[in-house]
Short mmCIF file of C-alpha atoms and ligand atoms in Angstrom, two decimals:
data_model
loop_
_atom_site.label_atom_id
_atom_site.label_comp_id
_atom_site.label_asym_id
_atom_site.label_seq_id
_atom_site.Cartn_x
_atom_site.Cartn_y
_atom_site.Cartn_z
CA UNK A 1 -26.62 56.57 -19.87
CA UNK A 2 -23.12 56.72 -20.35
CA UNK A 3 -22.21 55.56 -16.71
CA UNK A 4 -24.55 52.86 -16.50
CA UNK A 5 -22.82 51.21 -20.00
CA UNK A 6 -19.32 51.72 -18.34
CA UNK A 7 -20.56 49.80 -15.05
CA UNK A 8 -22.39 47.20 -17.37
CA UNK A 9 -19.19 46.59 -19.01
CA UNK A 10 -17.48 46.60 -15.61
CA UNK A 11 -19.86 43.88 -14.11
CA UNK A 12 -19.25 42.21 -17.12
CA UNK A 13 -15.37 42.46 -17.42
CA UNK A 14 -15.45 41.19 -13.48
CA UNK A 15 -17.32 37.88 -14.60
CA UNK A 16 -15.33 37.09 -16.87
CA UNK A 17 -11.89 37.11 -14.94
CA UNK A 18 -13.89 35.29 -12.04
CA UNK A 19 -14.53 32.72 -14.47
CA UNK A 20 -11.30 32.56 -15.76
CA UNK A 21 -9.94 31.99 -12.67
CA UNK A 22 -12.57 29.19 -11.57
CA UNK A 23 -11.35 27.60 -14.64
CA UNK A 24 -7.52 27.64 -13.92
CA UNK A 25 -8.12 26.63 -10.58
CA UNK A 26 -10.41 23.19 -11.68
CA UNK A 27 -7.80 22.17 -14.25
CA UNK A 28 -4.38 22.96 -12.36
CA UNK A 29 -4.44 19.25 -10.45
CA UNK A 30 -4.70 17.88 -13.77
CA UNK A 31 -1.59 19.39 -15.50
CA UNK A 32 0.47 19.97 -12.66
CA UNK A 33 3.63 20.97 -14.27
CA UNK A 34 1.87 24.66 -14.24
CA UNK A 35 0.92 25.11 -11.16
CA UNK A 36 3.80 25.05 -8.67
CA UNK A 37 3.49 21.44 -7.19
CA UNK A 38 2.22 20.74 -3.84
CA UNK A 39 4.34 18.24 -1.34
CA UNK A 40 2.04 15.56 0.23
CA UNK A 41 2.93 13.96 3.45
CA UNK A 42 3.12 10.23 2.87
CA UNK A 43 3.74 7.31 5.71
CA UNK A 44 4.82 3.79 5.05
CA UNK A 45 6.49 0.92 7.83
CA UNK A 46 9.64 0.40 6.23
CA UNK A 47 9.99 -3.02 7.64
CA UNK A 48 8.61 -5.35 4.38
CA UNK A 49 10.70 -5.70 1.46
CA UNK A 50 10.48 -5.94 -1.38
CA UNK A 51 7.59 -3.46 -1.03
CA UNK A 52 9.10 -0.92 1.51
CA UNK A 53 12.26 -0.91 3.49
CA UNK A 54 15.50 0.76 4.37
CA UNK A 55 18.65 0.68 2.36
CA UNK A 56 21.09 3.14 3.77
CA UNK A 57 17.93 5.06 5.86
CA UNK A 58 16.38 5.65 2.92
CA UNK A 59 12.53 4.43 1.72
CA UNK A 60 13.54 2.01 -1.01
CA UNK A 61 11.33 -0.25 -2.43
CA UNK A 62 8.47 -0.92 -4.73
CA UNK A 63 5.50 1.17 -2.81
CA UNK A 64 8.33 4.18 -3.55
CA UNK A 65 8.65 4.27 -7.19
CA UNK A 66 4.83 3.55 -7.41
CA UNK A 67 3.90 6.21 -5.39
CA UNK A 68 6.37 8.73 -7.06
CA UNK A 69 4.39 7.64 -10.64
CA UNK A 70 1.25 7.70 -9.53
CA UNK A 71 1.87 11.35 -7.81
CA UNK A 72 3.68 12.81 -10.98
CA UNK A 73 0.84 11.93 -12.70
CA UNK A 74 -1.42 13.30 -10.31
CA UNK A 75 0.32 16.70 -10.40
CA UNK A 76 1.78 16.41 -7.06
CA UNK A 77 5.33 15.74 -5.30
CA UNK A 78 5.88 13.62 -2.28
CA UNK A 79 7.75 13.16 1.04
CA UNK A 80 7.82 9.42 2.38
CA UNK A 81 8.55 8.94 6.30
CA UNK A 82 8.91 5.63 8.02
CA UNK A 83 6.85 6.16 11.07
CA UNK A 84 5.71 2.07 11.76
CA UNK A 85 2.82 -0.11 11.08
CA UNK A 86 0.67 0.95 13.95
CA UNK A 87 1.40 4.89 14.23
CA UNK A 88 1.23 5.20 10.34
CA UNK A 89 -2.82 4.38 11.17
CA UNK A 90 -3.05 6.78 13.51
CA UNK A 91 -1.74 9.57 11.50
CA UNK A 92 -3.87 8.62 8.80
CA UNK A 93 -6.97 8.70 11.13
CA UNK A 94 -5.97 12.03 12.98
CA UNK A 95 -4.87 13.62 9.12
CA UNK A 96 -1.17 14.56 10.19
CA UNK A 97 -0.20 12.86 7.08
CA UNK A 98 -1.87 12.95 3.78
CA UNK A 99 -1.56 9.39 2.71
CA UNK A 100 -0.19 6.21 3.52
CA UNK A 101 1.54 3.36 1.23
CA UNK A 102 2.47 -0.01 2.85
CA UNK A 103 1.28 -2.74 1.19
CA UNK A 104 -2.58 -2.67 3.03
CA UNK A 105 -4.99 -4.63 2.24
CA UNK A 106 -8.35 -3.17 1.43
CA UNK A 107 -10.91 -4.85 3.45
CA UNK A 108 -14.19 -3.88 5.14
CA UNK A 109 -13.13 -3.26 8.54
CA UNK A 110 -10.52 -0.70 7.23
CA UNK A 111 -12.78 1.04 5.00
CA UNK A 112 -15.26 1.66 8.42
CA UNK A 113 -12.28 4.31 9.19
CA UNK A 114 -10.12 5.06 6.37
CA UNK A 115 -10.58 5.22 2.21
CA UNK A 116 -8.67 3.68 0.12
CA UNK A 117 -8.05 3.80 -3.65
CA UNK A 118 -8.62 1.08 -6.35
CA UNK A 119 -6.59 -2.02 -6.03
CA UNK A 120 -2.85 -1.51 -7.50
CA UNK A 121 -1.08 -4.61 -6.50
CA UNK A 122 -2.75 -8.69 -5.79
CA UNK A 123 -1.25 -10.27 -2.63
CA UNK A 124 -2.02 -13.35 -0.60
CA UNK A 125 -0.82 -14.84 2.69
CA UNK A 126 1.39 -17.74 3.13
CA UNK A 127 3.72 -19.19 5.33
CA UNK A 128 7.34 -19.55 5.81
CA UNK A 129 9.00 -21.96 7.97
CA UNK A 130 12.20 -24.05 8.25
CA UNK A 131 13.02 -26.62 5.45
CA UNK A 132 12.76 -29.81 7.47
CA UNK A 133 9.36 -28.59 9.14
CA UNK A 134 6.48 -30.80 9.20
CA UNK A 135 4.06 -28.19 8.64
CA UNK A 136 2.68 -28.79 5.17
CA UNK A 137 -0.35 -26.94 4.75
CA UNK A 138 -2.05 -23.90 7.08
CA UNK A 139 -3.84 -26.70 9.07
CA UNK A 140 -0.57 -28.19 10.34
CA UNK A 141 -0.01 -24.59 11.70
CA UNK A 142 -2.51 -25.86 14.63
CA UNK A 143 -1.06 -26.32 18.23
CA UNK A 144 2.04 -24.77 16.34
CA UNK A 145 3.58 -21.00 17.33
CA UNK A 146 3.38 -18.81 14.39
CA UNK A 147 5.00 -15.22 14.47
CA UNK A 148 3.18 -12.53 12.47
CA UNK A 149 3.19 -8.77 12.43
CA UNK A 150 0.37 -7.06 14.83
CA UNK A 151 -2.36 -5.96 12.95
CA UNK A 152 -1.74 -7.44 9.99
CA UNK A 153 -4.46 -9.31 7.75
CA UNK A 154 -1.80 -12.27 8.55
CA UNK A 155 -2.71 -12.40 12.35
CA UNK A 156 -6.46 -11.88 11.38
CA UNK A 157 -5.99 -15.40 8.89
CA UNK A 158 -4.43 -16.94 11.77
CA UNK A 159 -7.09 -16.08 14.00
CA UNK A 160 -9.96 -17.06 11.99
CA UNK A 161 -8.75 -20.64 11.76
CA UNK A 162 -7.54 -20.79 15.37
CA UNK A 163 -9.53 -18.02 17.36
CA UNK A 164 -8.27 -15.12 18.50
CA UNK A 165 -7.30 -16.20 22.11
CA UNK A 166 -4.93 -18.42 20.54
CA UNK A 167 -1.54 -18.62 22.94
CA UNK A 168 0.19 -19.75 20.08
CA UNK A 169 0.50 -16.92 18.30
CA UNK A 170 2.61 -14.30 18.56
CA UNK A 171 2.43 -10.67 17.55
CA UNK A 172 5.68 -8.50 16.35
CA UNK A 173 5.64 -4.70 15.72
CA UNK A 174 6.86 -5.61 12.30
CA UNK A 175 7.39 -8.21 9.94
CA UNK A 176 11.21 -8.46 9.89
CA UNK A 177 10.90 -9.35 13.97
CA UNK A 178 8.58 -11.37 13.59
CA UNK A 179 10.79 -13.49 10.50
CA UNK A 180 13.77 -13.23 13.53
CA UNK A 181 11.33 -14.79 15.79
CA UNK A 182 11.26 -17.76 13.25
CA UNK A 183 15.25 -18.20 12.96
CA UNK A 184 16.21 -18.49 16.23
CA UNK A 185 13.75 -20.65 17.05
CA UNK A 186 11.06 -18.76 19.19
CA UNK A 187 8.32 -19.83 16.77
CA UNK A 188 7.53 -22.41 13.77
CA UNK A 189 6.09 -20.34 11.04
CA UNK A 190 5.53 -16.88 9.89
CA UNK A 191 2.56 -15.82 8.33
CA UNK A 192 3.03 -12.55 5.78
CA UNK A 193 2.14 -11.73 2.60
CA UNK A 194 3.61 -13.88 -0.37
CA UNK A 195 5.65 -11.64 -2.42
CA UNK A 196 7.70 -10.64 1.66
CA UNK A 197 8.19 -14.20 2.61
CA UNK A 198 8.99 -15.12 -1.12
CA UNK A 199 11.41 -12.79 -1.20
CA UNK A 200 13.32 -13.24 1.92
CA UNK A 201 13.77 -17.02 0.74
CA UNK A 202 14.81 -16.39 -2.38
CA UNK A 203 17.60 -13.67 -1.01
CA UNK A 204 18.70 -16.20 2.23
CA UNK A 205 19.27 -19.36 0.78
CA UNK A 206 21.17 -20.21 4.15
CA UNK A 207 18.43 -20.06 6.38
CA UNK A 208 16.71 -23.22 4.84
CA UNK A 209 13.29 -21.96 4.60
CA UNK A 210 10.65 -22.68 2.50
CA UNK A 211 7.44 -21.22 1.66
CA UNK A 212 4.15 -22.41 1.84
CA UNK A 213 0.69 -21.57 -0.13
CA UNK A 214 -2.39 -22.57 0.97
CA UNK A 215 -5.33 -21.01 -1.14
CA UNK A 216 -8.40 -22.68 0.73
CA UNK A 217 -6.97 -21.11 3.97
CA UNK A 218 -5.57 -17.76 2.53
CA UNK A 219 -8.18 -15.10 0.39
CA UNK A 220 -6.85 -13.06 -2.52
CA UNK A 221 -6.15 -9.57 -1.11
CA UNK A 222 -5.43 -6.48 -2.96
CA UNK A 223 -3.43 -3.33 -1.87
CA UNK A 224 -4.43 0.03 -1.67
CA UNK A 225 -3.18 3.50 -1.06
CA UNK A 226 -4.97 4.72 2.25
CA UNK A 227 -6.50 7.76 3.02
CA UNK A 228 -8.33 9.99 5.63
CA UNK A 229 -11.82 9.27 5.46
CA UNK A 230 -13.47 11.83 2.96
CA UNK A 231 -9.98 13.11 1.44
CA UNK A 232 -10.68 15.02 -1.71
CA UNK A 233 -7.12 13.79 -3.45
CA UNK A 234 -8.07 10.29 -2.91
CA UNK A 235 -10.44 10.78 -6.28
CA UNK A 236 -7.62 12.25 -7.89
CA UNK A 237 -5.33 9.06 -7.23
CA UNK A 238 -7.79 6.97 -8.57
CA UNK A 239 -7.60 8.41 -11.30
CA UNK A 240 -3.68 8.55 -11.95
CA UNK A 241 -3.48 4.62 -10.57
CA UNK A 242 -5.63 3.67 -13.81
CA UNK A 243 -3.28 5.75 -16.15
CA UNK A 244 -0.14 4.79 -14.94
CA UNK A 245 -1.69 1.21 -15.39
CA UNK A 246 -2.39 2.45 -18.89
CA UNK A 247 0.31 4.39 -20.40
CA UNK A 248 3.47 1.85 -19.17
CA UNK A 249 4.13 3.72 -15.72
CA UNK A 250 3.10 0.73 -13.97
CA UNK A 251 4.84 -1.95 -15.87
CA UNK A 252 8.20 0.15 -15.79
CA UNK A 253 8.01 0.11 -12.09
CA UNK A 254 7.01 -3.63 -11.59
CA UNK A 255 9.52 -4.84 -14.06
CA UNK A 256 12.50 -2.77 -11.96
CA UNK A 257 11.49 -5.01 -8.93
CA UNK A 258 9.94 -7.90 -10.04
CA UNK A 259 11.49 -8.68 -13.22
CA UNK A 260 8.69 -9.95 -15.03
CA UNK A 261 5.62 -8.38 -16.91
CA UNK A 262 2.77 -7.24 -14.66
CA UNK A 263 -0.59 -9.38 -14.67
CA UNK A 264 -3.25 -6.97 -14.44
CA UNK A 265 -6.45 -8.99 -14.93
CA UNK A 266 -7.24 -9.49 -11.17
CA UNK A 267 -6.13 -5.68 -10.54
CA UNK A 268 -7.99 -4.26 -13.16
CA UNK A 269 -11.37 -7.18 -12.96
CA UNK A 270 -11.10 -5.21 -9.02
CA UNK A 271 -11.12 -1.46 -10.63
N1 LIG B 1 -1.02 -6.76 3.60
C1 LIG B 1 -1.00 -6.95 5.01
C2 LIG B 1 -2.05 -6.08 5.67
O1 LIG B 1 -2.51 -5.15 5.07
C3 LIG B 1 0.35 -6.70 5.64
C4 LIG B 1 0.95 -5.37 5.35
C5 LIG B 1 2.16 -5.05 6.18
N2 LIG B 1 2.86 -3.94 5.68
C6 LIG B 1 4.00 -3.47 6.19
N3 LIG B 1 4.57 -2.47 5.60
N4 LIG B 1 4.48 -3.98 7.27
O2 LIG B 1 -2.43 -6.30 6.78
#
């Protein structure tokens, strides 16, 4: 009698660690200042300013200090590596790197391969071209070259209205080639995402260009933060994207680089 109450109580004592330790294990994502924090693998084309670039070979940019929120509130740390537009794809498909930020648009064809998280950031094409250029509207881009980044959701806009054997466009490994492209000459507009082409005006006044928006031609897009298809932190991003939007995170890091108050109605109408 007496052994079968001390292995009763031993069964029992077991149980209870094993649940204890279930427990500790569920909750340590959520407060991850006690569990030692893990290091995710992030990759980015540093090539699009104001969102990501290189100042000094470093990751700078907005996509970097909202990624570093949204993983401290996550519970996690992480390592950003400019590997290019088309490679950082390919990582994210073959799962050498645990998630990608660079301002991509969340669209169907995407979401075939990769996941994404909930919208963080509202974008829109539009084009930039030389101050004394006749092109007025995305219409007048017709019979016109127009430089855009490969495998952007620029070249698919500029496809759609002009097919996709279209001679006149041409196709740059990134964005800041194909805005070279534009200066000396080689083509008449670049297509790219408003906030980029905004941005480069704004900071060279003495390249006389102007910017151009066109909203029955260009679609509202929203960014995401990609993933490999069925990653199990993508849930837990989710989740810290809607706090940071909550508890000031966000605004903090869009008033550093924007310099203006965040509207989150289109963002959050998207959630
Ligand atoms: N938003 C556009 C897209 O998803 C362009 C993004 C380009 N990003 C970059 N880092 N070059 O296709």
């Amino acid at each position: 009698m007496k052994k079968l109450k001390l292995v009763l109580t031993m069964v029992t004592a077991a149980f209870v660690l094993l649940l204890t330790a279930c427990g500790t294990s569920e909750t340590s994502g959520e407060n991850g200042g006690k569990s030692e924090e893990k290091t995710l693998r992030v990759v980015t084309d540093a090539a699009y300013a104001p969102f990501e670039y290189l100042d000094k070979g470093e990751v700078t940019g907005f996509s970097v200090d909202f990624i570093n929120a949204v993983a401290k509130q996550a519970g996690y740390k992480v390592k950003i590596e400019n590997v290019g537009w088309d490679p950082l794809f390919v990582e994210i498909e073959g799962k050498t790197a645990d998630l990608a930020i660079s301002s991509i648009t969340i669209n169907d064809k995407r979401k075939k391969t990769y996941d994404f998280t909930v919208p963080y950031f509202l974008s829109t094409n539009k084009i930039m071209v030389p101050k004394e250029s006749p092109i007025k509207s995305a219409g007048d881009l017709k019979g016109k070259t127009v430089a855009v980044q490969n495998g952007t959701t620029g070249q698919e806009a500029v496809e759609k209205m002009f097919g996709a054997e279209n001679k006149n466009l041409k196709k740059f490994e990134n964005n800041n080639l194909a805005i070279m492209e534009l200066k000396s000459g080689g083509a008449d507009a670049v297509v790219a995402d408003n906030t980029v082409v905004e941005e480069y005006v704004k900071n060279n006044p003495k390249d006389n260009l102007v910017v151009i928006e066109d909203t029955n031609a260009f679609e509202k897009e929203f960014y995401g933060v990609l993933f490999p298809k069925g990653s199990k932190l993508r849930g837990e991003f989710d989740k810290a994207i809607k706090e940071i939007m909550e508890n000031g995170e966000y605004a903090k890091v869009y008033k550093k680089w924007f310099n203006i108050e965040p509207d989150l109605t289109d963002i959050k109408a998207q959630q």
